[in-house]
Amino acid sequence: MKCISETAVPMLTGCNYWASHAAINMWLDWKIDVVEKDFAAIAAQGMQRIRVFPLWRDFQPLDVKWGAGGVPKHLVYKGETVRGSGVDPLMLDRLEELLNTAQKYQLKVHIPLITGWMSGELFVPPAFRGKRLLSDPLVIRWELAMIREIVSRFKDHPAVCSWSPGNECNCMEKGLSRDEMYLWCRTVADAVRALDLTHPVYAGMHGLRPVPAGDFSASISSSIQDVGEVFDALTVHPYPLFTPFCQSSRPDGFRNAFHAAAESTFYSAIGRKPCFVEEYGTFTRMFLGDAEKESYLRVSLWNSLAAGCREFLWWCACSHTFAHVTPYIWSTCERELGMLDEEGKPYPFVAVFRKFNEVMKKLPASHPEKADAVCVLSRNQDAWKNAFGCYLIARQAGLELTFAGFGEKLPDAPFYIVPGLTGDNGLYQDEYELLLKKAEKGARVLFTLCDGVLSPSDLYWGFIPHYLETAPEKILVEGDGFSFTAARVKRYCIEAGRANVLARAAGEPVCLEQKFDKGSIVLLTLPVEEFAAGDLQAINRPETFQAYRLYQKLAEGYVPEKPVVSSFPECTVSVRDISENRKLVIAVNNGLADRKAALQLRPGWQVLDRLYGDSDFLPHHEACVMVIGHAEA
């Protein structure tokens, strides 16, 4: 089976597509000349992918005839008793025209098969209005009929690159149980694979949470692990407006520069499948002006590439500012979001895509180095809040971070971070012991506490406990070479005992370390990661919020030194392996100020090739890409 990771270009770009003339009504008001003009403009930006939606309402226009007392008599297609799949052959012909046109412009097409949800509105056949769209057996029967019709006809078309069950299908039915959602996803994925084993099936969903298959502790409908088990790749739709903790500060600040990279890494690591940015955008111009949108897009592209994301799609190809149909008349956010204006001309920010796509052609094949640290999530907590905060602090500290869900196998790493432990069962005993075994073998393990409890405590840690009290307040944490203000929920009144104190607040120990066989365990008695994600400005001001220096201190002696380091925390550096003696370096200035001498090479390394940007001067929201090697190589 082909997968996106097989492409020669390190990261592909593209966009989601509704025709410029008719928006969501494009299939009913079909104009292939307009589609061709749009595709030509998209391809001219150097893009390689488009995501096209066969709207369920239009492709399978089924209705019901009713008898006395409102009893349904039979299913009809265009007024007659339905025969076959109920899919309109005219719509299939139009989809084929679109695919032929995409092939002409060397655009590969993602097809969400059951597009019943789009931009805040359900577009379902009249026969299924009011029904449960993911769990009613009647509806599923006809969904499968539509899937068979589309996949069997187009599985050999050279423009098709992937399928997905639909667009954000986890929005199509409320109150769905987790097992019902899993069965629907499995049914759809297996129906596609029964006809086509060549093209991958992507998830097409967002808004998932990390809960392993055997855990019943959370009441959810969509688990990252469940979806990762079923599909060949996961997807994220990282809009700041709809993602918690990403709409709290300016979109082009440090926090949001990593939204797409952090969320795709989070899904990929937890779901154990590749993940790509399937929808990305800024909506109305009131959110971001032209210059700020360029900055926001540029750092998001480079950070996503550095994180290993292989595809990045903008929402949407065309602006539909004056489309007088739903969902555009409902929401101001759905109108000014295109790459192309109403005349088909690219907006200024699209130049960022063009430049990025040119650089992608020059980059050598590379693969990520092993992660420096693993963020281990636990029960009861807001997993995304803790994961996002941990990711942001780690990037400022110069660490490459991955994630692991609770109750699952831990990848090997020199440094583990267990953020924001909450409640008395955040970690089960076997999970706690597994982390301690990592310390025994030589790792450093950091536990941070919200209101969580570790047991045994003084036996392992060496401190002397006195009492625990509710004390919601901000406190100043001070240690050797760092200080930062953070909020705590509980006050853990303890004495150091035989533990080594790394930081205090108001004279009391809040961060303690204990040697543990070959490694060490560290306790921070406040949830600094939650604070980093939730506070409006902290992470954007590393000169005062120096939590990253605590991470750096804890990494010393455990995480191997990088051949290239940043001279300031807003500049992040990722190193990827090309060969034994050559590495690809991607450095990004995520700050608001231009910087000189942003990068420092360790002794024994030299720059072999500068592929993009300048390591001696790194403008704000810009990148530097170079190949380095051993000085003697």
XYZ file of C-alpha atoms in Angstrom:
633
model
C 0.000 0.000 0.000
C 1.314 3.421 -0.927
C 1.618 5.965 1.842
C 2.456 9.615 1.996
C 5.843 8.883 3.574
C 7.051 7.401 0.281
C 7.046 10.768 -1.510
C 10.377 12.242 -2.597
C 9.497 15.749 -1.361
C 9.940 16.021 2.446
C 6.602 17.796 2.937
C 3.841 18.246 0.390
C 1.492 21.193 0.361
C -1.992 21.654 -0.996
C -5.467 22.889 -0.193
C -9.058 21.889 0.356
C -11.318 22.718 -2.556
C -14.739 24.089 -3.330
C -15.144 25.679 -6.773
C -14.729 29.451 -6.858
C -18.034 30.134 -8.616
C -20.455 28.070 -6.532
C -18.691 27.041 -3.312
C -20.526 24.163 -1.673
C -23.045 23.977 -4.542
C -20.355 23.205 -7.121
C -21.690 19.738 -7.989
C -25.190 21.063 -8.741
C -23.903 24.146 -10.579
C -21.169 22.305 -12.448
C -18.685 24.305 -14.536
C -15.613 22.346 -15.502
C -14.024 25.449 -17.069
C -14.076 27.138 -13.661
C -12.610 24.035 -12.010
C -9.807 23.999 -14.555
C -9.041 27.671 -13.979
C -8.941 27.077 -10.214
C -6.686 24.037 -10.555
C -4.299 25.911 -12.819
C -3.997 28.667 -10.203
C -3.436 26.125 -7.395
C -0.763 24.250 -9.346
C 0.972 27.538 -10.178
C 1.759 27.920 -6.454
C 3.786 24.705 -6.544
C 1.168 22.706 -4.661
C 0.742 18.985 -5.167
C -2.426 17.985 -3.274
C -6.105 18.909 -3.178
C -8.898 17.536 -1.017
C -12.222 17.322 -2.833
C -15.604 16.553 -1.272
C -18.325 14.472 -2.984
C -21.189 16.080 -1.054
C -23.428 13.283 0.230
C -26.652 15.236 -0.398
C -25.775 15.625 -4.080
C -24.156 12.258 -4.817
C -26.808 10.049 -3.213
C -30.087 12.018 -3.400
C -32.318 9.452 -1.689
C -35.734 10.343 -0.284
C -38.670 8.536 1.301
C -42.311 8.285 0.246
C -44.691 8.250 3.155
C -47.981 6.504 3.766
C -50.909 7.125 6.096
C -50.019 8.243 9.586
C -46.520 9.197 8.551
C -45.407 5.609 8.009
C -42.515 5.322 5.522
C -43.516 3.336 2.425
C -40.311 3.033 0.429
C -36.984 4.594 -0.461
C -36.920 6.572 -3.705
C -34.297 7.966 -6.047
C -35.500 11.014 -7.992
C -39.098 10.045 -7.302
C -38.809 6.406 -8.347
C -38.166 3.283 -6.301
C -34.422 3.134 -5.725
C -32.411 0.652 -7.742
C -28.745 -0.115 -7.162
C -26.642 2.195 -5.002
C -28.757 5.324 -5.197
C -25.701 7.260 -6.401
C -26.289 9.746 -9.195
C -24.244 8.706 -12.269
C -24.116 12.334 -13.388
C -22.260 13.239 -10.185
C -19.806 10.397 -10.772
C -19.181 11.715 -14.270
C -18.509 15.163 -12.847
C -16.106 13.731 -10.293
C -14.297 11.959 -13.125
C -14.014 15.249 -15.016
C -12.520 16.824 -11.918
C -10.019 13.993 -11.480
C -9.008 14.193 -15.147
C -8.420 17.923 -14.732
C -6.388 17.357 -11.568
C -4.241 14.851 -13.432
C -3.666 17.422 -16.178
C -2.184 19.807 -13.609
C -0.314 17.066 -11.719
C -2.471 17.455 -8.632
C -3.191 14.380 -6.520
C -6.630 14.174 -4.905
C -7.769 13.137 -1.424
C -11.422 12.002 -1.447
C -13.546 12.003 1.752
C -16.233 9.509 0.773
C -19.216 10.376 3.004
C -19.110 14.173 3.150
C -22.233 14.777 5.197
C -20.716 17.423 7.476
C -19.175 20.615 6.181
C -18.364 23.892 7.900
C -21.087 23.710 10.520
C -23.934 22.156 8.520
C -25.149 18.642 7.769
C -25.598 17.858 4.067
C -27.376 14.507 4.089
C -29.845 12.876 1.706
C -33.466 13.768 2.608
C -34.156 10.105 3.415
C -31.723 10.222 6.343
C -32.648 13.522 7.972
C -33.167 13.044 11.683
C -31.594 9.597 11.674
C -28.440 8.487 13.452
C -25.884 8.850 10.687
C -23.153 6.618 12.116
C -25.108 3.964 14.001
C -28.442 3.403 12.206
C -28.108 0.126 10.223
C -30.282 1.475 7.387
C -28.088 4.540 6.949
C -24.873 2.521 7.150
C -26.159 0.158 4.463
C -26.539 3.043 2.003
C -23.299 4.693 3.065
C -21.535 1.468 2.137
C -23.345 1.436 -1.192
C -22.006 4.916 -1.969
C -18.493 3.940 -0.882
C -18.542 0.884 -3.148
C -19.731 3.000 -6.088
C -17.058 5.673 -5.775
C -14.101 3.479 -4.821
C -14.747 0.787 -7.448
C -15.019 3.397 -10.199
C -12.022 5.557 -9.285
C -9.566 3.283 -7.469
C -7.419 3.037 -10.604
C -7.570 6.711 -11.532
C -4.011 8.119 -11.483
C -5.091 11.349 -9.745
C -6.440 9.617 -6.626
C -3.949 9.472 -3.738
C -6.092 8.525 -0.709
C -9.562 7.936 0.695
C -11.079 8.900 4.005
C -14.459 8.052 5.547
C -15.598 11.663 5.145
C -15.017 15.139 6.490
C -14.895 15.312 10.289
C -17.316 12.407 10.563
C -17.059 12.488 14.349
C -19.222 15.651 14.093
C -22.062 13.846 12.304
C -23.770 12.268 15.310
C -24.051 13.303 18.934
C -24.239 10.836 21.780
C -22.346 8.140 19.937
C -20.586 5.630 22.150
C -16.917 4.923 21.675
C -17.586 1.365 20.504
C -20.225 2.549 18.013
C -17.726 5.034 16.581
C -15.039 2.376 16.376
C -17.358 -0.066 14.584
C -18.436 2.579 12.069
C -14.816 3.520 11.323
C -13.796 -0.122 11.028
C -16.768 -0.903 8.758
C -15.997 1.988 6.431
C -12.238 1.344 6.310
C -12.756 -2.364 5.614
C -15.288 -1.572 2.878
C -12.697 0.595 1.124
C -9.923 -1.962 1.515
C -12.137 -4.740 0.168
C -12.034 -2.863 -3.145
C -8.693 -1.048 -3.043
C -5.488 -2.134 -1.307
C -3.362 0.367 -3.213
C -4.413 3.679 -1.699
C -4.240 4.465 2.043
C -7.314 5.348 4.050
C -6.845 8.448 6.211
C -8.901 9.366 9.264
C -10.248 12.735 8.094
C -11.146 13.628 11.691
C -10.000 15.950 14.445
C -10.974 16.617 18.058
C -9.850 13.192 19.340
C -8.637 12.319 22.843
C -6.003 9.829 24.017
C -7.552 6.807 25.745
C -6.218 3.261 25.171
C -8.540 0.523 23.976
C -8.826 -1.330 27.267
C -9.543 1.691 29.458
C -13.152 2.563 30.340
C -12.346 5.531 32.580
C -13.314 8.254 30.083
C -16.669 8.775 28.397
C -15.692 9.722 24.854
C -16.746 8.862 21.327
C -13.423 9.248 19.511
C -10.090 7.978 20.813
C -6.768 8.715 19.101
C -5.722 5.110 19.718
C -8.953 3.696 18.245
C -8.730 5.831 15.120
C -5.019 5.100 14.758
C -5.743 1.373 14.926
C -8.264 1.570 12.078
C -6.762 4.027 9.590
C -3.433 4.284 7.788
C -2.820 7.874 8.861
C -4.250 10.354 11.325
C -5.193 13.935 10.538
C -5.448 17.210 12.438
C -7.339 20.427 11.728
C -5.387 22.900 13.903
C -7.451 26.081 13.776
C -6.600 28.410 16.696
C -10.237 29.495 16.978
C -11.446 25.970 17.726
C -8.490 24.483 19.627
C -8.281 24.989 23.394
C -5.352 27.141 24.568
C -4.495 28.269 21.027
C -6.785 31.297 20.787
C -5.568 33.026 23.938
C -2.683 35.086 22.545
C -1.600 36.583 19.231
C -1.612 33.918 16.502
C 1.925 34.689 15.335
C 3.432 34.387 18.815
C 5.597 31.503 20.034
C 2.637 29.464 21.334
C 0.734 29.286 18.059
C 3.857 28.849 15.963
C 3.812 25.255 17.259
C 0.098 24.527 17.203
C 0.168 22.408 14.034
C 3.510 20.758 14.860
C 2.511 19.920 18.435
C -0.922 18.557 17.551
C 0.303 16.413 14.658
C 3.141 15.036 16.829
C 0.640 14.372 19.647
C -1.716 12.405 17.371
C 1.059 10.529 15.590
C 2.854 9.419 18.753
C -0.318 8.410 20.624
C -1.988 6.798 17.590
C 1.264 5.243 16.306
C 0.549 6.235 12.745
C 1.720 9.085 10.496
C -0.262 12.281 10.927
C -0.599 15.253 8.615
C -2.177 18.697 8.715
C -5.325 18.198 6.667
C -6.885 21.628 7.240
C -5.102 24.805 8.237
C -6.131 28.433 7.980
C -6.811 31.730 9.680
C -10.392 32.528 8.609
C -11.499 36.167 8.402
C -8.966 38.952 7.922
C -9.955 40.427 11.295
C -7.990 37.603 12.946
C -4.767 38.257 11.027
C -3.613 40.908 8.577
C -1.568 40.081 5.487
C 1.888 40.497 7.061
C 0.973 38.567 10.206
C -0.641 35.788 8.192
C 2.577 35.361 6.211
C 4.591 35.082 9.438
C 2.116 32.665 10.995
C 2.060 30.421 7.940
C 5.843 30.479 7.474
C 6.749 29.336 10.985
C 3.916 26.794 10.983
C 5.220 25.211 7.782
C 8.815 25.026 8.979
C 7.924 23.750 12.443
C 5.616 21.110 10.984
C 8.365 19.953 8.634
C 10.837 19.818 11.528
C 8.337 17.734 13.512
C 8.169 15.144 10.719
C 4.767 16.069 9.263
C 4.604 15.037 5.595
C 1.620 16.998 4.290
C 0.087 20.409 4.958
C -3.225 21.517 3.383
C -4.659 25.029 3.541
C -8.342 25.751 4.076
C -9.501 26.685 1.525
C -8.556 27.170 -2.116
C -11.003 30.006 -2.860
C -12.597 32.780 -0.850
C -16.401 32.741 -0.824
C -16.955 36.173 0.663
C -20.230 36.807 -1.153
C -21.665 33.279 -1.358
C -25.297 33.657 -0.259
C -25.799 30.045 0.780
C -25.234 28.170 4.007
C -22.852 27.708 5.702
C -21.373 30.998 4.447
C -24.375 33.127 5.390
C -24.226 31.732 8.940
C -20.586 32.239 9.799
C -18.276 35.147 9.132
C -15.348 32.754 9.604
C -16.230 30.809 6.438
C -15.939 33.657 3.938
C -12.446 35.161 3.711
C -10.354 32.033 3.999
C -9.112 31.284 0.507
C -5.675 31.268 -1.071
C -7.275 32.853 -4.123
C -9.438 35.949 -4.104
C -12.777 36.288 -5.913
C -10.935 37.019 -9.178
C -8.757 33.923 -8.858
C -5.597 35.836 -7.905
C -3.416 34.565 -5.039
C -3.371 36.587 -1.849
C 0.061 37.910 -0.749
C 0.548 35.173 1.876
C 0.492 32.497 -0.836
C 4.026 33.575 -1.771
C 5.099 31.777 1.421
C 3.781 28.505 -0.024
C 5.500 29.113 -3.369
C 8.858 29.776 -1.733
C 8.507 26.846 0.665
C 7.610 24.480 -2.191
C 10.715 25.510 -4.109
C 12.946 24.819 -1.108
C 11.344 21.376 -0.623
C 12.730 20.315 -4.017
C 16.283 20.964 -2.788
C 16.213 19.134 0.531
C 18.011 15.799 0.804
C 16.253 12.746 2.174
C 16.517 12.630 5.957
C 14.853 11.085 8.967
C 14.320 12.321 12.535
C 16.773 11.497 15.263
C 15.569 9.677 18.357
C 13.478 11.900 20.636
C 15.265 13.520 23.581
C 12.283 13.253 25.902
C 8.917 11.526 26.236
C 5.872 13.270 27.695
C 3.865 10.557 29.484
C 0.187 11.413 29.906
C -2.034 10.159 32.713
C -5.676 9.757 33.711
C -8.062 12.472 34.954
C -6.147 15.331 33.348
C -6.750 17.562 30.357
C -4.396 15.596 28.120
C -4.068 18.195 25.363
C -3.390 21.031 27.828
C -0.588 19.098 29.503
C 0.809 17.803 26.219
C 0.810 21.227 24.564
C 2.407 22.974 27.530
C 5.071 20.286 27.819
C 5.811 20.511 24.090
C 6.220 24.290 24.188
C 8.584 24.275 27.175
C 10.595 21.426 25.648
C 11.020 23.265 22.344
C 12.276 26.379 24.149
C 14.696 24.114 26.018
C 16.049 22.722 22.738
C 14.538 19.267 23.272
C 12.804 17.052 20.724
C 9.686 15.706 22.423
C 7.351 12.823 21.707
C 4.353 11.474 23.629
C 3.095 8.285 25.240
C -0.367 7.470 26.539
C -0.997 6.034 29.990
C -1.079 2.276 30.257
C 0.959 1.814 27.077
C 4.502 0.776 26.249
C 7.018 3.562 26.743
C 9.562 4.316 24.034
C 13.178 4.394 25.183
C 14.466 7.864 26.038
C 16.961 9.490 28.411
C 14.362 11.888 29.860
C 10.697 11.330 30.766
C 8.239 14.060 31.768
C 4.993 13.101 33.519
C 3.073 16.401 33.623
C 0.163 17.516 35.770
C -0.637 14.372 37.751
C -4.233 14.655 38.903
C -6.208 12.708 41.497
C -5.377 9.500 43.315
C -5.377 7.244 40.252
C -3.567 9.280 37.609
C -1.053 6.456 37.312
C -1.786 2.876 38.261
C 0.893 1.097 40.291
C 2.301 -0.839 37.339
C 2.547 2.380 35.292
C 4.346 4.157 38.139
C 6.747 1.247 38.555
C 7.465 1.181 34.824
C 8.636 4.792 35.011
C 10.761 4.026 38.068
C 12.370 1.159 36.172
C 13.307 3.619 33.431
C 15.077 5.655 36.135
C 16.766 2.541 37.504
C 18.240 1.888 34.062
C 19.652 5.394 33.749
C 16.912 7.813 32.710
C 15.796 10.953 34.498
C 12.035 11.033 35.231
C 10.254 14.284 36.113
C 6.816 14.172 37.764
C 4.853 17.415 38.053
C 1.771 17.602 40.257
C -1.596 19.299 39.905
C -3.365 17.672 42.843
C -1.997 14.194 42.276
C -0.589 11.707 44.720
C 2.411 9.390 44.374
C 2.763 6.307 46.533
C 5.096 5.190 47.976
C 6.394 8.739 48.349
C 9.037 9.270 51.076
C 10.334 5.698 50.613
C 11.493 6.492 47.062
C 11.866 10.239 47.179
C 13.551 10.878 50.500
C 11.558 13.992 51.427
C 9.580 14.382 54.656
C 5.852 15.072 54.061
C 3.799 17.215 56.449
C 0.452 18.034 54.873
C -1.419 18.866 51.663
C -3.777 21.818 51.402
C -5.796 23.609 48.743
C -3.926 26.793 47.873
C -4.783 28.111 44.404
C -2.259 30.889 43.822
C 0.602 32.046 41.668
C 4.054 31.535 43.141
C 7.587 32.501 42.163
C 9.794 29.453 41.649
C 13.545 30.052 41.976
C 16.425 27.709 41.279
C 20.036 27.766 40.132
C 20.006 29.832 36.943
C 16.237 30.106 36.516
C 13.088 31.645 37.943
C 9.487 31.676 36.798
C 6.013 32.381 38.086
C 3.449 29.613 37.791
C 0.106 28.709 39.331
C -0.557 25.837 41.659
C -3.744 24.171 42.851
C -2.396 22.421 45.950
C 0.397 23.256 48.385
C 2.518 20.240 49.244
C 4.099 21.121 52.569
C 7.273 19.010 52.710
C 10.827 19.072 54.021
C 13.720 18.107 51.792
C 14.953 15.269 53.990
C 17.629 13.426 52.042
C 16.340 14.721 48.655
C 18.308 17.325 46.710
C 16.422 20.639 46.394
C 16.478 22.097 42.870
C 14.010 24.951 43.396
C 12.123 26.740 46.149
C 9.106 29.046 46.434
C 8.878 31.398 49.412
C 11.657 29.386 51.039
C 9.827 26.046 50.714
C 11.128 23.227 48.489
C 8.966 22.737 45.394
C 11.367 20.813 43.158
C 13.361 17.888 44.560
C 15.613 15.245 43.063
C 16.559 11.803 44.313
C 19.150 9.527 42.755
C 17.539 6.269 41.702
C 20.050 3.552 40.910
C 21.623 4.590 37.556
C 19.224 7.506 36.987
C 17.184 9.952 39.018
C 13.618 10.950 39.796
C 12.518 14.574 40.114
C 9.354 15.985 41.684
C 7.910 19.433 40.908
C 4.933 20.153 43.156
C 3.071 22.395 40.715
C 1.698 21.818 37.194
C 4.031 24.059 35.204
C 2.977 22.495 31.878
C -0.701 23.280 32.466
C 0.275 26.832 33.341
C 2.387 27.189 30.198
C -0.541 26.125 28.029
C -3.275 27.994 29.888
C -1.692 31.331 30.768
C -2.284 34.064 28.218
C 1.316 35.205 27.804
C 3.801 33.160 29.869
C 5.226 30.935 27.114
C 5.551 33.929 24.767
C 7.867 35.642 27.294
C 10.781 33.285 27.983
C 12.842 36.131 29.416
C 10.586 35.988 32.492
C 8.968 32.550 32.231
C 12.131 30.454 32.470
C 10.594 27.026 32.925
C 12.583 25.942 29.870
C 15.786 26.431 31.891
C 14.554 23.888 34.434
C 14.048 21.415 31.573
C 17.537 22.223 30.283
C 19.035 21.666 33.722
C 17.282 18.310 34.039
C 18.442 17.265 30.565
C 22.115 17.923 31.361
C 24.079 14.719 31.635
C 21.171 12.653 30.308
C 20.237 14.001 26.867
C 23.155 13.926 24.373
C 24.412 17.300 23.192
C 23.233 18.518 19.792
C 25.762 19.499 17.108
C 23.922 22.816 16.704
C 22.320 24.845 19.483
C 20.260 28.015 19.555
C 21.486 31.147 21.293
C 17.983 32.206 22.394
C 14.838 30.264 23.388
C 12.573 31.624 20.635
C 14.840 29.964 18.077
C 14.237 26.233 17.864
C 16.599 23.782 16.201
C 15.787 20.336 14.832
C 18.470 17.963 13.604
C 17.708 15.146 11.172
C 20.003 12.369 9.969
C 21.031 12.269 6.296
C 23.862 9.774 6.702
C 26.319 8.719 9.374
C 28.364 11.904 9.075
C 25.865 14.385 7.622
C 22.836 16.008 9.225
C 20.065 18.335 8.104
C 19.474 21.290 10.433
C 16.183 23.225 10.479
C 16.299 26.332 12.678
C 13.277 28.605 13.086
C 13.085 32.033 14.690
C 9.640 31.914 16.302
C 10.058 35.290 17.983
C 8.910 38.759 17.008
C 12.433 40.224 16.648
C 15.230 39.677 14.131
C 18.336 37.957 15.564
C 22.029 37.898 14.800
C 24.263 34.915 15.594
C 21.229 32.762 16.287
C 23.027 29.420 15.947
C 26.179 27.918 17.410
C 27.958 24.847 16.009
C 29.621 22.524 18.466
C 33.352 21.915 17.967
C 34.028 19.284 15.314
C 31.102 20.290 13.075
C 31.010 22.535 10.033
C 28.440 23.801 7.524
C 28.622 21.833 4.268
C 25.713 23.459 2.420
C 23.293 26.323 3.068
C 19.946 25.394 1.519
C 17.787 28.239 2.811
C 18.262 31.309 4.961
C 21.285 32.576 6.870
C 22.543 31.191 10.171
C 24.330 34.483 10.950
C 21.160 36.558 10.691
C 17.734 35.038 11.270
C 14.777 37.415 10.726
C 11.656 37.032 12.836
C 9.383 34.180 11.749
C 12.012 32.887 9.329
C 14.004 29.685 8.988
C 17.524 28.577 8.208
C 18.149 25.161 6.633
C 21.627 23.738 6.179
C 23.578 20.531 5.923
C 26.362 20.031 8.464
C 29.039 17.387 8.784
C 32.021 16.423 10.877
C 34.903 18.781 10.296
C 37.144 15.918 9.203
C 34.504 14.453 6.853
